[in-house]
Amino acid sequence: EKGGYDWFMRKEIYEQPKAVADTLLGRHGADGQLKLDEIRISESELRAIDKIVIIACGTASYAGLVAKYAIEHWTRVPCEVELASEFRYRDPIVGPTTLVVAISQSGETADTLMAIRHAREQKAKVLAICNTNGSTIPRESDAVIYTHAGPEIGVASTKGFLTQLVACYLLGLYLAQVRGTRFGDEIGSLAAELDKMPAAISAVLADADQVQALAAEFVDAPSVLFLGRHVGYPVALEGALKLKELAYIHAEGFAAGELKHGPIALVEDQLPVFVVVPPQGRDLLHEKVVSNIMEIRARGARTIVLAEQGDTSVAPYADVMISLPKVSTLLQPILAIVPLQIFACELATRKGHDVDQPRNLAKSVTVE
Ligand code: F6R
């Protein structure tokens, strides 16, 4: 059942092109219009929404952080992301014109379930993004967008995360379409770009050897940092979470702009630091991340840079360059996370850990 792989996690990493393709299937037509027929919230209700609140835990919450950037940009509707475990304990402001989006692979996470129950008591509309048909969270929501990742057996989420990102992008573009925002004409081209993601993920997977070599090189590192900005920031958080939960080593993700506000004090000789660099089109952001890389390198860090293919401006400051296919900035997380998943999986297996069942963790967390 592991399809020739030694670990479910490895199999699931390699299934990601198909999982993403399956999640996109049938959701937009040749006319460029998105169809999310399963959203049982009327277009007039979707037009009346004045706030979006995304609630989720762990990896799913990082998909939510990416979604915030995309949804606000495309729809201009204010969007917050909150950890489900915090949400109902702070008297959150939600009501009938709030769209609450609950993201959960398993559909059984107790923290997320309790948060949506609270939101519905306040009369908010709840839309679930979920991978498990008929599970509790979609049953208790007003509507659901299913991701079609197939069963995720490995405790650490991989294909679940990528398909959550895809569902979030589809939702954002659909809301933009329904509400007729200024990005209306871009919807078709972004949907077409999403269609190219499975091939782009395959291209990243084809370079796994380079990442495996890195895992061998850093197998004894006591700590690893991950930096990113904009949508690269949640990627950094997710890269760090994967390494913590699988390899049991200290790892942290930071917003690169926060470095000088504290974390740079951690940088010392030989510390491995992964940096997600935005595509070159975003000049200012790109330039700022490149200067962050220069700063940490000057303090002895080993810089492992994930950047767009052909990005020569960052190459001189990279000890290792991991090239990503060219893609719009907002969609880059779909590609940038893949080498970080492979790194965590390879490093953990080298240490002899069970990557399908990391210690102390359960696949679905059904207690608060
Ligand atoms: C990390 C991981 C967890 C889950 C979190 C939410 O690899 O798997 O952080 O993402 O427990 O789970 P779901 O999505 O099932 O609600």
Tab-separated table of C-alpha atoms and ligand atoms in Angstrom:
chain	number	residue	atom	x	y	z
A	1	GLU	CA	0.000	0.000	0.000
A	2	LYS	CA	3.069	2.244	0.210
A	3	GLY	CA	3.350	1.903	-3.581
A	4	GLY	CA	7.011	0.892	-3.526
A	5	TYR	CA	8.051	3.622	-1.070
A	6	ASP	CA	9.514	2.810	2.346
A	7	TRP	CA	7.496	5.497	4.111
A	8	PHE	CA	4.009	6.862	3.577
A	9	MET	CA	5.415	10.325	3.983
A	10	ARG	CA	7.805	9.908	1.066
A	11	LYS	CA	4.996	8.471	-1.046
A	12	GLU	CA	2.732	11.366	-0.127
A	13	ILE	CA	5.409	13.950	-1.005
A	14	TYR	CA	5.727	12.375	-4.445
A	15	GLU	CA	1.953	12.188	-4.887
A	16	GLN	CA	1.674	15.973	-4.655
A	17	PRO	CA	1.475	16.726	-8.398
A	18	LYS	CA	-1.514	14.379	-8.649
A	19	ALA	CA	-3.106	15.620	-5.418
A	20	VAL	CA	-2.946	19.203	-6.694
A	21	ALA	CA	-4.276	18.223	-10.138
A	22	ASP	CA	-7.159	16.298	-8.546
A	23	THR	CA	-8.036	19.267	-6.340
A	24	LEU	CA	-8.171	21.556	-9.383
A	25	LEU	CA	-10.177	19.118	-11.488
A	26	GLY	CA	-13.531	20.390	-12.728
A	27	ARG	CA	-13.298	23.661	-10.844
A	28	HIS	CA	-12.909	25.997	-13.752
A	29	GLY	CA	-14.151	25.955	-17.279
A	30	ALA	CA	-12.574	26.817	-20.623
A	31	ASP	CA	-14.254	30.228	-20.315
A	32	GLY	CA	-11.893	30.972	-17.417
A	33	GLN	CA	-14.819	31.094	-14.955
A	34	LEU	CA	-14.407	29.249	-11.667
A	35	LYS	CA	-17.116	26.870	-10.609
A	36	LEU	CA	-17.369	25.980	-6.966
A	37	ASP	CA	-20.795	24.361	-7.186
A	38	GLU	CA	-20.366	22.754	-3.809
A	39	ILE	CA	-20.351	26.144	-2.029
A	40	ARG	CA	-23.878	26.230	-0.709
A	41	ILE	CA	-23.641	29.884	0.261
A	42	SER	CA	-25.548	32.080	-2.188
A	43	GLU	CA	-23.767	34.638	-4.350
A	44	SER	CA	-25.721	37.422	-2.667
A	45	GLU	CA	-24.550	36.215	0.740
A	46	LEU	CA	-20.972	36.035	-0.560
A	47	ARG	CA	-21.306	39.596	-1.828
A	48	ALA	CA	-22.528	40.775	1.575
A	49	ILE	CA	-19.502	39.425	3.446
A	50	ASP	CA	-17.421	42.180	5.005
A	51	LYS	CA	-14.827	40.111	6.832
A	52	ILE	CA	-13.162	36.719	6.491
A	53	VAL	CA	-11.732	34.835	9.458
A	54	ILE	CA	-9.650	31.743	8.800
A	55	ILE	CA	-9.333	29.264	11.657
A	56	ALA	CA	-7.070	26.219	11.684
A	57	CYS	CA	-4.273	24.477	13.570
A	58	GLY	CA	-0.649	23.718	12.762
A	59	THR	CA	0.142	23.206	9.111
A	60	ALA	CA	-3.425	24.073	8.103
A	61	SER	CA	-3.027	27.443	9.833
A	62	TYR	CA	0.030	28.143	7.664
A	63	ALA	CA	-2.081	27.447	4.571
A	64	GLY	CA	-4.460	30.003	6.094
A	65	LEU	CA	-1.667	32.581	6.431
A	66	VAL	CA	-0.853	32.211	2.742
A	67	ALA	CA	-4.569	32.499	1.960
A	68	LYS	CA	-4.775	35.812	3.788
A	69	TYR	CA	-2.274	37.413	1.412
A	70	ALA	CA	-4.045	36.060	-1.671
A	71	ILE	CA	-7.638	36.631	-0.552
A	72	GLU	CA	-7.103	40.198	0.620
A	73	HIS	CA	-5.194	41.048	-2.526
A	74	TRP	CA	-7.793	39.610	-4.880
A	75	THR	CA	-10.989	40.506	-3.038
A	76	ARG	CA	-10.087	43.520	-0.839
A	77	VAL	CA	-12.123	41.902	1.942
A	78	PRO	CA	-10.288	42.097	5.294
A	79	CYS	CA	-9.071	38.626	6.238
A	80	GLU	CA	-7.699	37.449	9.591
A	81	VAL	CA	-6.084	34.152	10.437
A	82	GLU	CA	-6.387	32.739	13.892
A	83	LEU	CA	-5.255	29.564	15.576
A	84	ALA	CA	-8.419	27.599	16.249
A	85	SER	CA	-7.309	26.915	19.823
A	86	GLU	CA	-7.231	30.652	20.570
A	87	PHE	CA	-10.328	31.742	18.673
A	88	ARG	CA	-13.234	31.128	20.992
A	89	TYR	CA	-11.426	32.085	24.157
A	90	ARG	CA	-11.115	35.746	23.281
A	91	ASP	CA	-14.667	36.819	22.435
A	92	PRO	CA	-13.938	37.218	18.705
A	93	ILE	CA	-15.925	39.701	16.601
A	94	VAL	CA	-17.885	37.577	14.147
A	95	GLY	CA	-21.462	37.856	12.912
A	96	PRO	CA	-23.811	37.181	10.003
A	97	THR	CA	-21.618	39.034	7.491
A	98	THR	CA	-18.453	37.220	8.533
A	99	LEU	CA	-17.241	34.291	6.464
A	100	VAL	CA	-15.367	31.868	8.691
A	101	VAL	CA	-13.119	29.509	6.759
A	102	ALA	CA	-12.097	26.416	8.731
A	103	ILE	CA	-9.186	24.484	7.226
A	104	SER	CA	-8.682	20.887	8.347
A	105	GLN	CA	-7.215	17.896	6.574
A	106	SER	CA	-8.785	15.343	8.903
A	107	GLY	CA	-12.027	17.176	9.537
A	108	GLU	CA	-11.872	15.945	13.138
A	109	THR	CA	-9.564	18.423	14.889
A	110	ALA	CA	-11.306	19.316	18.143
A	111	ASP	CA	-9.880	22.835	18.420
A	112	THR	CA	-11.127	23.686	14.940
A	113	LEU	CA	-14.505	22.057	15.541
A	114	MET	CA	-15.068	23.989	18.763
A	115	ALA	CA	-14.104	27.220	16.987
A	116	ILE	CA	-16.638	26.671	14.190
A	117	ARG	CA	-19.357	25.844	16.707
A	118	HIS	CA	-18.634	29.147	18.404
A	119	ALA	CA	-18.684	31.003	15.063
A	120	ARG	CA	-22.032	29.478	14.101
A	121	GLU	CA	-23.511	30.471	17.450
A	122	GLN	CA	-22.631	34.035	16.452
A	123	LYS	CA	-24.491	33.423	13.134
A	124	ALA	CA	-21.341	33.536	10.989
A	125	LYS	CA	-21.291	31.528	7.751
A	126	VAL	CA	-18.791	28.704	8.017
A	127	LEU	CA	-17.022	27.235	5.014
A	128	ALA	CA	-14.804	24.199	5.573
A	129	ILE	CA	-11.768	23.289	3.488
A	130	CYS	CA	-11.340	19.623	4.225
A	131	ASN	CA	-9.789	16.442	2.840
A	132	THR	CA	-11.993	13.870	4.534
A	133	ASN	CA	-15.409	13.192	3.092
A	134	GLY	CA	-18.207	13.096	5.608
A	135	SER	CA	-16.012	14.044	8.578
A	136	THR	CA	-17.351	16.146	11.439
A	137	ILE	CA	-16.057	19.604	10.436
A	138	PRO	CA	-17.698	19.694	6.980
A	139	ARG	CA	-20.868	18.169	8.467
A	140	GLU	CA	-21.093	21.024	10.946
A	141	SER	CA	-20.286	23.737	8.384
A	142	ASP	CA	-22.587	25.620	5.997
A	143	ALA	CA	-20.464	24.675	3.026
A	144	VAL	CA	-17.325	22.776	2.101
A	145	ILE	CA	-14.609	22.782	-0.502
A	146	TYR	CA	-13.080	19.321	-0.489
A	147	THR	CA	-9.417	18.933	-1.248
A	148	HIS	CA	-8.752	15.748	-3.206
A	149	ALA	CA	-5.387	14.731	-1.801
A	150	GLY	CA	-6.518	11.150	-1.142
A	151	PRO	CA	-5.898	9.589	2.272
A	152	GLU	CA	-2.957	11.141	4.110
A	153	ILE	CA	-1.463	8.446	6.340
A	154	GLY	CA	1.818	10.060	7.409
A	155	VAL	CA	1.203	12.048	10.576
A	156	ALA	CA	3.034	15.088	9.187
A	157	SER	CA	0.921	16.850	6.607
A	158	THR	CA	2.421	17.225	3.106
A	159	LYS	CA	-0.042	16.717	0.257
A	160	GLY	CA	-2.745	17.869	2.656
A	161	PHE	CA	-0.988	21.247	2.899
A	162	LEU	CA	-0.472	21.704	-0.847
A	163	THR	CA	-4.095	20.920	-1.597
A	164	GLN	CA	-5.247	23.262	1.187
A	165	LEU	CA	-3.272	26.014	-0.539
A	166	VAL	CA	-4.963	25.192	-3.840
A	167	ALA	CA	-8.426	25.254	-2.256
A	168	CYS	CA	-7.636	28.625	-0.654
A	169	TYR	CA	-6.516	30.087	-3.993
A	170	LEU	CA	-9.684	28.759	-5.658
A	171	LEU	CA	-11.797	30.289	-2.913
A	172	GLY	CA	-10.049	33.663	-3.202
A	173	LEU	CA	-10.406	33.757	-6.972
A	174	TYR	CA	-14.026	32.618	-6.747
A	175	LEU	CA	-14.851	35.360	-4.252
A	176	ALA	CA	-13.166	37.894	-6.545
A	177	GLN	CA	-15.245	36.579	-9.448
A	178	VAL	CA	-18.541	36.688	-7.545
A	179	ARG	CA	-17.875	40.102	-6.060
A	180	GLY	CA	-16.503	41.504	-9.312
A	181	THR	CA	-13.363	43.111	-7.925
A	182	ARG	CA	-10.712	44.819	-9.992
A	183	PHE	CA	-8.875	41.537	-10.377
A	184	GLY	CA	-11.774	40.117	-12.394
A	185	ASP	CA	-9.808	39.857	-15.615
A	186	GLU	CA	-6.835	38.227	-13.918
A	187	ILE	CA	-8.897	35.309	-12.637
A	188	GLY	CA	-8.603	33.361	-15.887
A	189	SER	CA	-4.856	33.789	-16.105
A	190	LEU	CA	-4.284	32.840	-12.458
A	191	ALA	CA	-6.522	29.782	-12.847
A	192	ALA	CA	-4.463	28.830	-15.900
A	193	GLU	CA	-1.301	29.268	-13.859
A	194	LEU	CA	-2.720	26.979	-11.158
A	195	ASP	CA	-3.177	24.341	-13.860
A	196	LYS	CA	0.570	24.421	-14.476
A	197	MET	CA	1.393	23.732	-10.830
A	198	PRO	CA	1.379	19.908	-11.016
A	199	ALA	CA	4.117	19.975	-13.690
A	200	ALA	CA	6.046	22.611	-11.736
A	201	ILE	CA	5.889	20.504	-8.540
A	202	SER	CA	7.183	17.518	-10.539
A	203	ALA	CA	10.101	19.661	-11.678
A	204	VAL	CA	10.930	20.513	-8.047
A	205	LEU	CA	10.663	16.833	-7.059
A	206	ALA	CA	13.059	15.936	-9.875
A	207	ASP	CA	15.742	17.932	-8.026
A	208	ALA	CA	15.328	15.963	-4.785
A	209	ASP	CA	18.922	14.651	-4.962
A	210	GLN	CA	20.280	18.060	-4.151
A	211	VAL	CA	18.066	18.297	-1.055
A	212	GLN	CA	18.976	14.761	0.042
A	213	ALA	CA	22.624	15.757	-0.061
A	214	LEU	CA	21.821	18.744	2.126
A	215	ALA	CA	20.064	16.513	4.649
A	216	ALA	CA	23.207	14.373	4.823
A	217	GLU	CA	25.371	17.443	5.304
A	218	PHE	CA	23.245	18.935	8.094
A	219	VAL	CA	22.196	15.748	9.864
A	220	ASP	CA	23.985	16.809	13.063
A	221	ALA	CA	22.989	20.462	13.038
A	222	PRO	CA	21.604	21.377	16.481
A	223	SER	CA	19.324	24.057	15.086
A	224	VAL	CA	18.049	25.270	11.713
A	225	LEU	CA	16.390	28.583	10.870
A	226	PHE	CA	13.944	29.389	8.082
A	227	LEU	CA	13.293	32.883	6.763
A	228	GLY	CA	10.757	34.290	4.357
A	229	ARG	CA	8.698	37.373	3.658
A	230	HIS	CA	5.194	37.907	2.347
A	231	VAL	CA	3.876	34.439	1.386
A	232	GLY	CA	7.386	33.091	1.956
A	233	TYR	CA	6.907	33.708	5.680
A	234	PRO	CA	4.286	30.973	6.214
A	235	VAL	CA	6.503	28.706	4.099
A	236	ALA	CA	9.323	29.352	6.581
A	237	LEU	CA	7.010	28.510	9.493
A	238	GLU	CA	5.899	25.285	7.821
A	239	GLY	CA	9.485	24.302	6.923
A	240	ALA	CA	10.449	24.723	10.573
A	241	LEU	CA	7.424	22.766	11.830
A	242	LYS	CA	8.230	19.839	9.510
A	243	LEU	CA	11.784	19.702	10.827
A	244	LYS	CA	10.745	19.907	14.488
A	245	GLU	CA	8.112	17.225	14.282
A	246	LEU	CA	10.084	14.766	12.160
A	247	ALA	CA	13.726	15.279	13.093
A	248	TYR	CA	13.195	16.476	16.695
A	249	ILE	CA	15.669	19.296	16.300
A	250	HIS	CA	15.221	22.926	17.133
A	251	ALA	CA	13.924	24.859	14.161
A	252	GLU	CA	12.286	28.235	13.850
A	253	GLY	CA	10.679	30.198	11.079
A	254	PHE	CA	10.871	33.974	11.018
A	255	ALA	CA	9.626	36.813	8.879
A	256	ALA	CA	12.898	37.981	7.327
A	257	GLY	CA	12.080	41.610	8.128
A	258	GLU	CA	11.993	40.723	11.826
A	259	LEU	CA	15.592	39.484	11.834
A	260	LYS	CA	17.093	42.719	13.065
A	261	HIS	CA	14.412	42.994	15.739
A	262	GLY	CA	15.880	40.055	17.624
A	263	PRO	CA	16.395	36.714	15.897
A	264	ILE	CA	19.658	37.744	14.211
A	265	ALA	CA	21.246	37.294	17.642
A	266	LEU	CA	20.829	33.545	17.114
A	267	VAL	CA	22.942	33.531	13.967
A	268	GLU	CA	26.387	32.054	14.504
A	269	ASP	CA	29.065	30.308	12.547
A	270	GLN	CA	27.819	27.339	10.491
A	271	LEU	CA	24.146	27.758	11.432
A	272	PRO	CA	22.057	26.466	8.499
A	273	VAL	CA	19.504	29.072	7.409
A	274	PHE	CA	16.982	28.408	4.648
A	275	VAL	CA	15.726	31.537	2.930
A	276	VAL	CA	12.706	31.709	0.631
A	277	VAL	CA	13.323	34.444	-1.936
A	278	PRO	CA	10.336	36.033	-3.708
A	279	PRO	CA	10.280	35.920	-7.517
A	280	GLN	CA	12.361	38.644	-9.136
A	281	GLY	CA	9.356	40.572	-10.455
A	282	ARG	CA	8.683	41.826	-6.920
A	283	ASP	CA	11.722	44.065	-6.941
A	284	LEU	CA	11.583	45.776	-3.579
A	285	LEU	CA	10.705	42.648	-1.641
A	286	HIS	CA	13.278	40.627	-3.540
A	287	GLU	CA	15.990	43.169	-2.860
A	288	LYS	CA	15.176	43.260	0.849
A	289	VAL	CA	15.376	39.492	1.213
A	290	VAL	CA	18.694	39.468	-0.643
A	291	SER	CA	20.064	41.993	1.841
A	292	ASN	CA	18.813	39.802	4.727
A	293	ILE	CA	20.805	36.941	3.209
A	294	MET	CA	23.917	39.139	3.063
A	295	GLU	CA	23.457	40.080	6.721
A	296	ILE	CA	23.242	36.527	8.007
A	297	ARG	CA	26.026	35.314	5.761
A	298	ALA	CA	28.307	38.006	7.114
A	299	ARG	CA	27.707	36.432	10.537
A	300	GLY	CA	28.789	32.991	9.404
A	301	ALA	CA	25.435	31.348	8.550
A	302	ARG	CA	25.305	28.710	5.834
A	303	THR	CA	22.672	30.067	3.468
A	304	ILE	CA	20.409	27.663	1.618
A	305	VAL	CA	18.464	29.825	-0.769
A	306	LEU	CA	15.225	28.882	-2.509
A	307	ALA	CA	14.874	31.220	-5.461
A	308	GLU	CA	13.440	31.460	-8.924
A	309	GLN	CA	15.369	29.713	-11.678
A	310	GLY	CA	17.897	32.070	-13.193
A	311	ASP	CA	17.925	34.446	-10.224
A	312	THR	CA	21.524	35.541	-10.608
A	313	SER	CA	21.276	38.478	-8.223
A	314	VAL	CA	20.995	36.237	-5.163
A	315	ALA	CA	23.400	33.506	-6.301
A	316	PRO	CA	26.593	35.179	-4.977
A	317	TYR	CA	25.225	35.074	-1.416
A	318	ALA	CA	23.946	31.503	-1.494
A	319	ASP	CA	26.023	28.618	-0.218
A	320	VAL	CA	23.431	26.390	-1.840
A	321	MET	CA	20.841	27.456	-4.412
A	322	ILE	CA	17.628	25.519	-4.803
A	323	SER	CA	15.922	26.648	-8.016
A	324	LEU	CA	12.164	26.917	-8.292
A	325	PRO	CA	10.188	27.189	-11.545
A	326	LYS	CA	8.970	30.689	-12.426
A	327	VAL	CA	5.573	31.419	-10.933
A	328	SER	CA	3.466	34.352	-9.649
A	329	THR	CA	4.544	35.447	-6.182
A	330	LEU	CA	1.251	34.477	-4.536
A	331	LEU	CA	1.474	30.913	-5.854
A	332	GLN	CA	5.154	30.376	-4.972
A	333	PRO	CA	4.439	28.590	-1.644
A	334	ILE	CA	3.104	25.574	-3.576
A	335	LEU	CA	6.623	25.067	-4.934
A	336	ALA	CA	8.825	26.491	-2.193
A	337	ILE	CA	7.587	24.151	0.532
A	338	VAL	CA	8.420	20.965	-1.384
A	339	PRO	CA	12.221	21.006	-0.872
A	340	LEU	CA	11.643	21.790	2.816
A	341	GLN	CA	9.357	18.747	3.171
A	342	ILE	CA	11.995	16.582	1.510
A	343	PHE	CA	14.740	18.036	3.714
A	344	ALA	CA	12.836	17.249	6.922
A	345	CYS	CA	11.877	13.761	5.759
A	346	GLU	CA	15.403	12.857	4.625
A	347	LEU	CA	17.124	14.297	7.664
A	348	ALA	CA	14.740	12.480	10.014
A	349	THR	CA	15.137	9.119	8.267
A	350	ARG	CA	18.929	9.546	8.399
A	351	LYS	CA	18.590	9.963	12.142
A	352	GLY	CA	16.637	6.713	12.188
A	353	HIS	CA	13.279	8.221	13.105
A	354	ASP	CA	9.878	6.908	12.107
A	355	VAL	CA	8.679	9.694	9.822
A	356	ASP	CA	5.178	8.266	9.500
A	357	GLN	CA	4.597	8.194	13.248
A	358	PRO	CA	6.710	10.871	14.947
A	359	ARG	CA	6.893	10.565	18.719
A	360	ASN	CA	4.146	12.192	20.798
A	361	LEU	CA	1.981	13.081	17.777
A	362	ALA	CA	-1.350	11.789	16.505
A	363	LYS	CA	-2.816	12.161	13.029
A	364	SER	CA	-6.023	13.704	14.177
A	365	VAL	CA	-6.141	15.587	17.410
A	366	THR	CA	-9.634	14.952	18.738
A	367	VAL	CA	-9.167	16.565	22.126
A	368	GLU	CA	-8.830	20.285	22.808
B	1	F6R	C1	1.770	19.051	10.945
B	1	F6R	C2	0.411	18.593	11.113
B	1	F6R	C3	-0.474	19.281	12.089
B	1	F6R	C4	-1.880	19.455	11.488
B	1	F6R	C5	-2.842	20.033	12.526
B	1	F6R	C6	-4.221	20.244	11.951
B	1	F6R	O1	2.445	18.303	10.002
B	1	F6R	O2	0.015	17.646	10.475
B	1	F6R	O3	0.046	20.524	12.451
B	1	F6R	O4	-1.802	20.275	10.364
B	1	F6R	O5	-2.941	19.164	13.625
B	1	F6R	O6	-4.781	19.055	11.493
B	1	F6R	P1	-6.041	19.044	10.566
B	1	F6R	O7	-5.674	19.686	9.269
B	1	F6R	O8	-6.398	17.591	10.393
B	1	F6R	O9	-7.113	19.821	11.264
